[in-house]
mmCIF file of C-alpha atoms in Angstrom:
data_model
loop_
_atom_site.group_PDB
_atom_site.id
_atom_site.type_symbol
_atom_site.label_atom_id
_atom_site.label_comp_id
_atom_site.label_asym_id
_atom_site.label_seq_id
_atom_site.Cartn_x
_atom_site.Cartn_y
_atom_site.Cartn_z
ATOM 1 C CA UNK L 31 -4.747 13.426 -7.286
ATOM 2 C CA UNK L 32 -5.789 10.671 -4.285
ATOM 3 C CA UNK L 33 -4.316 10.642 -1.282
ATOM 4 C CA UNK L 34 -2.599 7.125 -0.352
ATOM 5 C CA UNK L 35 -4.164 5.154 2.672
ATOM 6 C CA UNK L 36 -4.201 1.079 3.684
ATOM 7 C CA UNK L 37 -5.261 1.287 7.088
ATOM 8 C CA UNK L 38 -3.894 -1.513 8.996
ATOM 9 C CA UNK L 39 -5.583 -4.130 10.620
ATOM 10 C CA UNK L 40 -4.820 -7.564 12.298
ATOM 11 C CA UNK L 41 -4.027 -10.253 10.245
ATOM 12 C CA UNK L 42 -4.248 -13.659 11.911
ATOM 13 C CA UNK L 43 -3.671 -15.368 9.064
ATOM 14 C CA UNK L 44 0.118 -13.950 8.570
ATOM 15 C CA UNK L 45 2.152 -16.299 10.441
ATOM 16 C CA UNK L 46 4.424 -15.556 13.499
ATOM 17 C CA UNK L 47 7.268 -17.184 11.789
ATOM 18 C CA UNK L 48 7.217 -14.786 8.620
ATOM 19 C CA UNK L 49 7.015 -11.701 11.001
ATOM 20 C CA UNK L 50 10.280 -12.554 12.824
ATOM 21 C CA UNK L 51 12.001 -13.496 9.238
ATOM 22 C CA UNK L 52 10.879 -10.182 8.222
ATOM 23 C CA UNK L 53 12.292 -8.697 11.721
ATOM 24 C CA UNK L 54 15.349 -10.356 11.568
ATOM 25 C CA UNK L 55 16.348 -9.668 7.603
ATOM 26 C CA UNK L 56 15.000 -6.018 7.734
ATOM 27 C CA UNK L 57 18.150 -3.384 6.428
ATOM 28 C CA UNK L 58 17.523 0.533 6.491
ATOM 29 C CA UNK L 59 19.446 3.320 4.959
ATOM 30 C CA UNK L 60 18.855 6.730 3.281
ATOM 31 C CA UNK L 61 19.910 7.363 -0.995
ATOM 32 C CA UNK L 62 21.404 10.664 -1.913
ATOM 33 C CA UNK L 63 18.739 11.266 -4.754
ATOM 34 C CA UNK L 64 17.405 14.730 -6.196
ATOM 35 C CA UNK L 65 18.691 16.777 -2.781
ATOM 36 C CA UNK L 66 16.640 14.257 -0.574
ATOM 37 C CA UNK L 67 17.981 11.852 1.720
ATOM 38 C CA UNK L 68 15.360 9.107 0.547
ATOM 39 C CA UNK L 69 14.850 6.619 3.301
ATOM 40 C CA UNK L 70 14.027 2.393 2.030
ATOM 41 C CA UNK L 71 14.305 -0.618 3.796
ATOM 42 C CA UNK L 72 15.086 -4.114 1.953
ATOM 43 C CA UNK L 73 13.550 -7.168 3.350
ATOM 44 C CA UNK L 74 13.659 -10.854 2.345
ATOM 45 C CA UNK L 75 15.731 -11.987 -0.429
ATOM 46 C CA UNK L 76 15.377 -14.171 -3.439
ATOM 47 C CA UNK L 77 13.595 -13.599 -6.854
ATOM 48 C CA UNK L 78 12.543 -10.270 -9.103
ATOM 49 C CA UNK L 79 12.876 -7.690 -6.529
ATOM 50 C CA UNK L 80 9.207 -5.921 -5.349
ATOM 51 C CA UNK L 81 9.356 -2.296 -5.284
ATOM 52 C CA UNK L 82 6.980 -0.697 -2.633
ATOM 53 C CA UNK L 83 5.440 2.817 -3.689
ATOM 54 C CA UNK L 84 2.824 3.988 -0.419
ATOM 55 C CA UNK L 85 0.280 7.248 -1.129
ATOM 56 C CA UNK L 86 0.208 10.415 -0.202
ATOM 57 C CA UNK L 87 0.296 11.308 3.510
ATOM 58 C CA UNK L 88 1.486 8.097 4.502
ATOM 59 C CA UNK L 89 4.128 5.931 4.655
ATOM 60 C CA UNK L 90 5.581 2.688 4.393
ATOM 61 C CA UNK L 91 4.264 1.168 8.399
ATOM 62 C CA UNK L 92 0.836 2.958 7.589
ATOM 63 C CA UNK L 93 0.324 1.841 3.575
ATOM 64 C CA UNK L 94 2.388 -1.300 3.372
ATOM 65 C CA UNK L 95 2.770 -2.983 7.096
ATOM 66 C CA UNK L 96 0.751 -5.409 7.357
ATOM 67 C CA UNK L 97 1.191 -6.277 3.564
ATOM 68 C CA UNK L 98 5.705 -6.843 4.113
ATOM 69 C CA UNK L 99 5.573 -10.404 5.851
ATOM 70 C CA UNK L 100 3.560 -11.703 3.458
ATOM 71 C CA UNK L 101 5.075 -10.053 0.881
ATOM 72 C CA UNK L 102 8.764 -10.338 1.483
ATOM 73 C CA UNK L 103 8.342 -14.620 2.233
ATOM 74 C CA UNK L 104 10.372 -15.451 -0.659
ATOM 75 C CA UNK L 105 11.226 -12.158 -2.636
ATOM 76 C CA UNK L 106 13.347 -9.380 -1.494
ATOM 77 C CA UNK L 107 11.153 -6.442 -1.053
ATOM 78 C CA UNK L 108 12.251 -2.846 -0.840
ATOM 79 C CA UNK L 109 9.809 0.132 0.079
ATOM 80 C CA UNK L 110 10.513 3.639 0.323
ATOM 81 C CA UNK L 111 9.296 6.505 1.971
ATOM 82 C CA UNK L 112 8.630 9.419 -0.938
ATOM 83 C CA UNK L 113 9.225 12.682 -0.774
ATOM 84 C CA UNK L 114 8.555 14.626 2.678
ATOM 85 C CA UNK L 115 6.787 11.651 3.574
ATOM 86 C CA UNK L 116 7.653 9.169 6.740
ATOM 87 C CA UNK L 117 11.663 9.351 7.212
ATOM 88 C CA UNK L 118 12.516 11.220 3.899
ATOM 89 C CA UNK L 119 13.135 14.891 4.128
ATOM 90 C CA UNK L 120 11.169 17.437 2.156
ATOM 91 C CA UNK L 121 12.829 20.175 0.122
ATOM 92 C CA UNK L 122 11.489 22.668 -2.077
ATOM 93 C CA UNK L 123 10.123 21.199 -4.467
ATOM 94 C CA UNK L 124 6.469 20.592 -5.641
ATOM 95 C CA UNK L 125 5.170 16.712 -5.288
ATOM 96 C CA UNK L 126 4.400 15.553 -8.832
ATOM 97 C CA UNK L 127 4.730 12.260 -10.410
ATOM 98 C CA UNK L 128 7.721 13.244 -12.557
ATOM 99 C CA UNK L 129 9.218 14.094 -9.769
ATOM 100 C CA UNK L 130 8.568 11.479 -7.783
ATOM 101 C CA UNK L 131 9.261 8.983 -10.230
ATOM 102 C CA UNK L 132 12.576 10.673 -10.951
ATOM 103 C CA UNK L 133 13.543 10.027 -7.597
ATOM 104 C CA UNK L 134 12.173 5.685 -7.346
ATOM 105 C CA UNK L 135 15.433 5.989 -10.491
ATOM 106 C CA UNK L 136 17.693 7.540 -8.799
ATOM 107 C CA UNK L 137 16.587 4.927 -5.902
ATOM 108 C CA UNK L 138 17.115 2.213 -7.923
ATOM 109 C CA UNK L 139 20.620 3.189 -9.424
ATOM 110 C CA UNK L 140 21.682 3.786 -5.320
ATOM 111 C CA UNK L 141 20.742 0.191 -4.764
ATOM 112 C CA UNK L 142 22.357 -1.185 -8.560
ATOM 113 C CA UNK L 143 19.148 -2.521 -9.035
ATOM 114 C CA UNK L 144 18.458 -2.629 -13.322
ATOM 115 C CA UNK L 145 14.699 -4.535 -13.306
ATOM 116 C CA UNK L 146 12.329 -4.675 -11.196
ATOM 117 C CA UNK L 147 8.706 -5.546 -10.312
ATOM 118 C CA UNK L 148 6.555 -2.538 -8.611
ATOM 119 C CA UNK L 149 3.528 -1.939 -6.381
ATOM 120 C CA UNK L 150 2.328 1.616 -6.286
ATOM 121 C CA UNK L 151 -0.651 2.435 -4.320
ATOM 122 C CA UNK L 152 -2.593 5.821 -5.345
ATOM 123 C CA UNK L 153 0.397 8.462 -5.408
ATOM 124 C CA UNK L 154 2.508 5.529 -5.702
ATOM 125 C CA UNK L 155 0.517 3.835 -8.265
ATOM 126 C CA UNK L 156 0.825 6.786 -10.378
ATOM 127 C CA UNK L 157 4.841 6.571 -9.778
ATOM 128 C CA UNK L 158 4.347 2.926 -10.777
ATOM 129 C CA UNK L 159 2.247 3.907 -13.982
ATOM 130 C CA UNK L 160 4.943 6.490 -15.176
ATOM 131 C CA UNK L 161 8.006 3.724 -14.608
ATOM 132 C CA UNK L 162 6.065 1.290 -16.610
ATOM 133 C CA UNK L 163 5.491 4.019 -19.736
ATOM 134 C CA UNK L 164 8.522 6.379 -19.545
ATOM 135 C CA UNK L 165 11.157 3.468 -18.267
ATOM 136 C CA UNK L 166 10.084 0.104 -19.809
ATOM 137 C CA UNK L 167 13.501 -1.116 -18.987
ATOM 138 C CA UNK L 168 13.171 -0.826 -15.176
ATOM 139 C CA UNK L 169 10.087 -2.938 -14.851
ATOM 140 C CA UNK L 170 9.079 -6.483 -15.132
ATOM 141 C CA UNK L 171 5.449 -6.657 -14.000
ATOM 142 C CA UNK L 172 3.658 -3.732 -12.405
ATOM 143 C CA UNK L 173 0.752 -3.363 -9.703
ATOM 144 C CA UNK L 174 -1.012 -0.293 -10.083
ATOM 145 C CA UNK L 175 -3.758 0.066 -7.164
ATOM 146 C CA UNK L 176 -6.271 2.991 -6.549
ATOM 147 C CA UNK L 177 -5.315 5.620 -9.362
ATOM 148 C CA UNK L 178 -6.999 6.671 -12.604
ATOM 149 C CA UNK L 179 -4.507 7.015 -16.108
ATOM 150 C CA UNK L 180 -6.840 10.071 -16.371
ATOM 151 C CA UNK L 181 -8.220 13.069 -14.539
ATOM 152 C CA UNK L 182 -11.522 11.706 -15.325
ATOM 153 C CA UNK L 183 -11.563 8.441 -13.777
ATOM 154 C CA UNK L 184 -11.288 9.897 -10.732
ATOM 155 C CA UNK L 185 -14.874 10.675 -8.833
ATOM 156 C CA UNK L 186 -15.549 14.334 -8.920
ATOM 157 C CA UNK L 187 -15.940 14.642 -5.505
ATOM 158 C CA UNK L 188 -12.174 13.858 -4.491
ATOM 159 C CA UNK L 189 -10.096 16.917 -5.909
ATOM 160 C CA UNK L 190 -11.679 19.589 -3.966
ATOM 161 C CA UNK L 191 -11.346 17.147 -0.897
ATOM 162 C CA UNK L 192 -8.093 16.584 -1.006
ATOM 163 C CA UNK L 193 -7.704 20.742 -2.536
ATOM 164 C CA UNK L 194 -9.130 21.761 1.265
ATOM 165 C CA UNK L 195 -7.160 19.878 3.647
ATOM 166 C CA UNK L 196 -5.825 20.983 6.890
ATOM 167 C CA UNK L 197 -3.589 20.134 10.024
ATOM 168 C CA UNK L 198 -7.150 20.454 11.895
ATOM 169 C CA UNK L 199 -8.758 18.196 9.758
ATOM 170 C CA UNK L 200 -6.127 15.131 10.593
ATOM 171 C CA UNK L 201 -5.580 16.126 14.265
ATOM 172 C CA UNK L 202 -5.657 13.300 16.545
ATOM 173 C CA UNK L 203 -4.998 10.825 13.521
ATOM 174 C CA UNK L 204 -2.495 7.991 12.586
ATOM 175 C CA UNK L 205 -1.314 9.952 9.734
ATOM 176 C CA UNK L 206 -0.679 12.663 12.637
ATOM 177 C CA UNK L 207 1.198 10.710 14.842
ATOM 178 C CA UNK L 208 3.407 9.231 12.576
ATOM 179 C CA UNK L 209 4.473 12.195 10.578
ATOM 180 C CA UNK L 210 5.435 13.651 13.945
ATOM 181 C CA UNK L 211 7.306 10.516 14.690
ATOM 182 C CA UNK L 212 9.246 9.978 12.360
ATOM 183 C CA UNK L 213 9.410 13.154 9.810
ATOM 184 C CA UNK L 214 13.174 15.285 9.910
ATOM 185 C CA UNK L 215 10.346 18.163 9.799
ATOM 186 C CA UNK L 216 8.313 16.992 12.499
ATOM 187 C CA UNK L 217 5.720 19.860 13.230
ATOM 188 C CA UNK L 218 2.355 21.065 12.330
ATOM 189 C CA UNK L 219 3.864 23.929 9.861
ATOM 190 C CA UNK L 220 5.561 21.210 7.741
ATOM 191 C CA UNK L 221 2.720 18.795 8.019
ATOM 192 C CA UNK L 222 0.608 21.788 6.452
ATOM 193 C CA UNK L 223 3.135 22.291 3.423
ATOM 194 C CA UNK L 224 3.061 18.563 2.856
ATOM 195 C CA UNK L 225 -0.836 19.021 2.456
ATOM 196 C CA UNK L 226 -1.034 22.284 0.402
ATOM 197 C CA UNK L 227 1.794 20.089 -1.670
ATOM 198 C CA UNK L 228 -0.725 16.860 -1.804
ATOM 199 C CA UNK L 229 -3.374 19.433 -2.501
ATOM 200 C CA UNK L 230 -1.722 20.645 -5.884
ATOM 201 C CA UNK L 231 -0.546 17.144 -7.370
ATOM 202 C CA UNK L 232 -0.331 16.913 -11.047
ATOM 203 C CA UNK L 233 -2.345 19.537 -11.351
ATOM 204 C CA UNK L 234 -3.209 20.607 -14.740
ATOM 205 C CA UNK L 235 -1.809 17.230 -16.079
ATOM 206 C CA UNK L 236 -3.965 15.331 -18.947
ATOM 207 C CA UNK L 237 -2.550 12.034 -17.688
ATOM 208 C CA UNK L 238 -1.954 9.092 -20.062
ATOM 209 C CA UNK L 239 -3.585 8.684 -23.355
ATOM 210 C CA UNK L 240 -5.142 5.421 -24.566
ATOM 211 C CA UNK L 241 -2.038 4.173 -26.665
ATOM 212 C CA UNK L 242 0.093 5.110 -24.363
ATOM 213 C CA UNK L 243 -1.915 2.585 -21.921
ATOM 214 C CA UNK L 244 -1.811 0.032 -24.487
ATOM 215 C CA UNK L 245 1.589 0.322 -25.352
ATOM 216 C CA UNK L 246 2.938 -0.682 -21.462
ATOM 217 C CA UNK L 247 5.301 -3.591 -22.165
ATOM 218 C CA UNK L 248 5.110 -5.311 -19.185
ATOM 219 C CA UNK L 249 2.219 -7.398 -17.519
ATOM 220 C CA UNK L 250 -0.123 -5.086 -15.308
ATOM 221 C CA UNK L 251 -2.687 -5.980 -12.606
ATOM 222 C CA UNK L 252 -5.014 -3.210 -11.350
ATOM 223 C CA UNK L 253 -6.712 -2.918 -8.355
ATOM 224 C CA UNK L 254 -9.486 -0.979 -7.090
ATOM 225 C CA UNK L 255 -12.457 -0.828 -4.438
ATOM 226 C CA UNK L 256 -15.688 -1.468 -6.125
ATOM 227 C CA UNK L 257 -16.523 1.904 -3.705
ATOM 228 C CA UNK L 258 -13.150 3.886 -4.463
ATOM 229 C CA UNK L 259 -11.897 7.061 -5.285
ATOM 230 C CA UNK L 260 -11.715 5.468 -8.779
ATOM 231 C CA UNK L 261 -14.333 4.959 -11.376
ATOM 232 C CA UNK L 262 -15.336 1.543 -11.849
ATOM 233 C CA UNK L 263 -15.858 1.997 -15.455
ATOM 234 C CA UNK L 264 -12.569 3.685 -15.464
ATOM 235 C CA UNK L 265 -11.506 0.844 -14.412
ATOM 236 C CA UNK L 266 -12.652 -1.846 -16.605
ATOM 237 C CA UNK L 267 -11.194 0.795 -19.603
ATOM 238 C CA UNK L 268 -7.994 0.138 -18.254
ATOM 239 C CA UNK L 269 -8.453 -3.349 -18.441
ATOM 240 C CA UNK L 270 -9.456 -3.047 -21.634
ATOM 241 C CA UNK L 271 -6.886 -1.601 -22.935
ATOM 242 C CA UNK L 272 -4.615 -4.174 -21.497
ATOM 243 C CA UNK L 273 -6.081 -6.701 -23.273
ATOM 244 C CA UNK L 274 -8.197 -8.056 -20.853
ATOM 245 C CA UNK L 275 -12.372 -8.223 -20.560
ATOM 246 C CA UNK L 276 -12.015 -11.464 -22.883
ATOM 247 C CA UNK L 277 -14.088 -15.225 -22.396
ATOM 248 C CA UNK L 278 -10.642 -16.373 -21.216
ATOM 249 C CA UNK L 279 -11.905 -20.402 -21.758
ATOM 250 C CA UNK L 280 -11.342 -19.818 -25.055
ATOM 251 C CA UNK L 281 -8.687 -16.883 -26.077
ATOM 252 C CA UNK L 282 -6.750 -17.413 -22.481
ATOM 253 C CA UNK L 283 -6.011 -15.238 -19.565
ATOM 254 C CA UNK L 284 -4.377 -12.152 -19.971
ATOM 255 C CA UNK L 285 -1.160 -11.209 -19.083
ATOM 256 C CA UNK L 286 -2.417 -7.799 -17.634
ATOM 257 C CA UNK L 287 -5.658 -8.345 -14.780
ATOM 258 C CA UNK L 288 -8.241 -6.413 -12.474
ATOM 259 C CA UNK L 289 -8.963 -6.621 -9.007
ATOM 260 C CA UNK L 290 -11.726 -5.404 -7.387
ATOM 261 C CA UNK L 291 -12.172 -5.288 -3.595
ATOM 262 C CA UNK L 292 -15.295 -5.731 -2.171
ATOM 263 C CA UNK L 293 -16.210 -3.350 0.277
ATOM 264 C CA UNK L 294 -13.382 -1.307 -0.484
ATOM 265 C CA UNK L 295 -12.817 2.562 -0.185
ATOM 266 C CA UNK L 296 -9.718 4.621 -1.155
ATOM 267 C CA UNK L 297 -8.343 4.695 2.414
ATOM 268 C CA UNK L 298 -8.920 1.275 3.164
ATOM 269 C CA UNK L 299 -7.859 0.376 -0.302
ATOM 270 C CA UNK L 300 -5.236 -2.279 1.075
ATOM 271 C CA UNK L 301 -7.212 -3.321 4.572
ATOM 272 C CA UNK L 302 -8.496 -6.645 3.270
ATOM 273 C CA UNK L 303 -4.723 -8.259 3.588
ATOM 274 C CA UNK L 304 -5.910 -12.117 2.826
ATOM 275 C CA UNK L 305 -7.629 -10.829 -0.244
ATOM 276 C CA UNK L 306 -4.812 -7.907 -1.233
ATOM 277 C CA UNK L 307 -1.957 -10.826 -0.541
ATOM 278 C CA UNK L 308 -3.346 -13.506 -2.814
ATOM 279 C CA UNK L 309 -4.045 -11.132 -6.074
ATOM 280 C CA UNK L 310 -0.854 -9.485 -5.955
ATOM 281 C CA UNK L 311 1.727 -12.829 -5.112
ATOM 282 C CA UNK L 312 -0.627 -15.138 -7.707
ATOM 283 C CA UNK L 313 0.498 -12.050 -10.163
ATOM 284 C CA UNK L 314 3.638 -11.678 -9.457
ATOM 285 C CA UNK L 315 4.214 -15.099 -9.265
ATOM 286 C CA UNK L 316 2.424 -16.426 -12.572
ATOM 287 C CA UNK L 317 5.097 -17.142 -15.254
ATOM 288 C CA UNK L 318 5.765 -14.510 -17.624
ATOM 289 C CA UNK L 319 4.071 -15.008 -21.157
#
């Protein structure tokens, strides 16, 4: 499974004015959900609330931070910190996406929130994938960034990476730091449980068949790197299988979309913030069909 990243970056182009709104409106507490004491924050207010979902081994500063002003301008927005990840505890318990995705419900039913829309990225796009299939209900339009519906649309290359990580390997890092900063477990021997854990994600899981794909209810946009962790072709399947690939002039546009960042990799998979902003809001925004 991929690791999460979205690497910040400075963003002139977010104005001062929607970082102090965002400041100023930003609430924080922790749900009771599964034995964890889940940490979220809400900010902004108005429309379809926008659930955030980071990646593995980070959090929602690291994966979503420079993404929130522009974001939360005139939706409420609430992102939470998964399992053993940023200010959520750990417990004993292996990270999977049924897991996982157990816990976004019990989130969800904390806050007395019925619908809403979601943004997963990598580990958190597969928590948005499984919402969308195995809780229709729950979900109005879904993002789903960086993560394959199948073990095989993920390049070869990444499994035994992510299999062989180490506390050594990250020294010195962001993802360091701010596990150690704000983690209830915040040492290297937990930091290397949260990696064997990453290491063994859905392991052994034949992911999502084709129908099951097709059969998502609600609109879907996809986005990838066109150098990710993720299969182009893979990509485009999904697509397909949404509907899309069509000579929109004449049938229309889709309801479900791709997105494919130029110069992209997996850990910089949300970096280009003009480019990320625009494809998910013009999305999210676009009238339901």
């Amino acid at each position: 499974m991929l690791l999460g990243a979205g690497v910040r970056v400075a963003v002139g182009s977010l104005s001062a004015g929607w970082k102090t709104c965002l400041m100023a409106e930003k609430r924080t507490g922790y749900a009771p959900v599964n034995g964890l004491q889940m940490y979220y924050e809400i900010h902004g207010s108005g429309g379809t609330p926008l659930l955030l979902l980071h990646g593995g081994l980070f959090d929602i500063d690291q994966q979503f931070g420079e993404l929130l002003p522009g974001l939360a301008a005139d939706r409420q927005v609430i992102a939470a910190d998964f399992q053993g990840h940023g200010r959520t505890n750990d417990i004993d318990r292996p990270l999977g996406t049924d897991h996982l995705a157990s816990d976004v419900v019990g989130l969800l039913e904390h806050l007395g929130l019925d619908r809403v829309d979601l943004f997963g990225f990598s580990v958190g796009g597969a928590v948005a994938l499984y919402l969308t299939i195995k809780h229709p209900g729950l979900v109005r339009k879904a993002v789903v960034s960086s993560v394959p519906f199948r073990p095989d649309g993920e390049r070869e290359e990444n499994s035994s990476a992510v299999a062989e990580m180490t506390v050594g390997m990250i020294a010195g890092t962001p993802m360091e730091a701010a596990y150690l900063a704000k983690s209830p477990h915040p040492d290297l021997e937990h930091l290397q449980v949260l990696l064997n854990k990453l290491g063994a994600y859905d392991k052994g899981t034949k992911g999502w068949s084709d129908a099951d794909i097709q059969g998502i209810a609600a609109p879907t946009l996809l986005t990838v790197g066109d150098c990710d962790a993720v299969k182009l072709d893979h990509a485009v399947r999904f697509l397909q299988l949404r509907g899309g690939d069509v000579n929109g002039d004449f049938v229309g546009v889709p309801a479900s979309q791709l997105a494919v960042f130029p110069g992209t990799t997996h850990f910089f998979g949300l970096a280009r913030t003009t480019l990320v902003l625009d494809s998910v809001r013009t999305f999210l925004d676009a009238p339901m069909s």
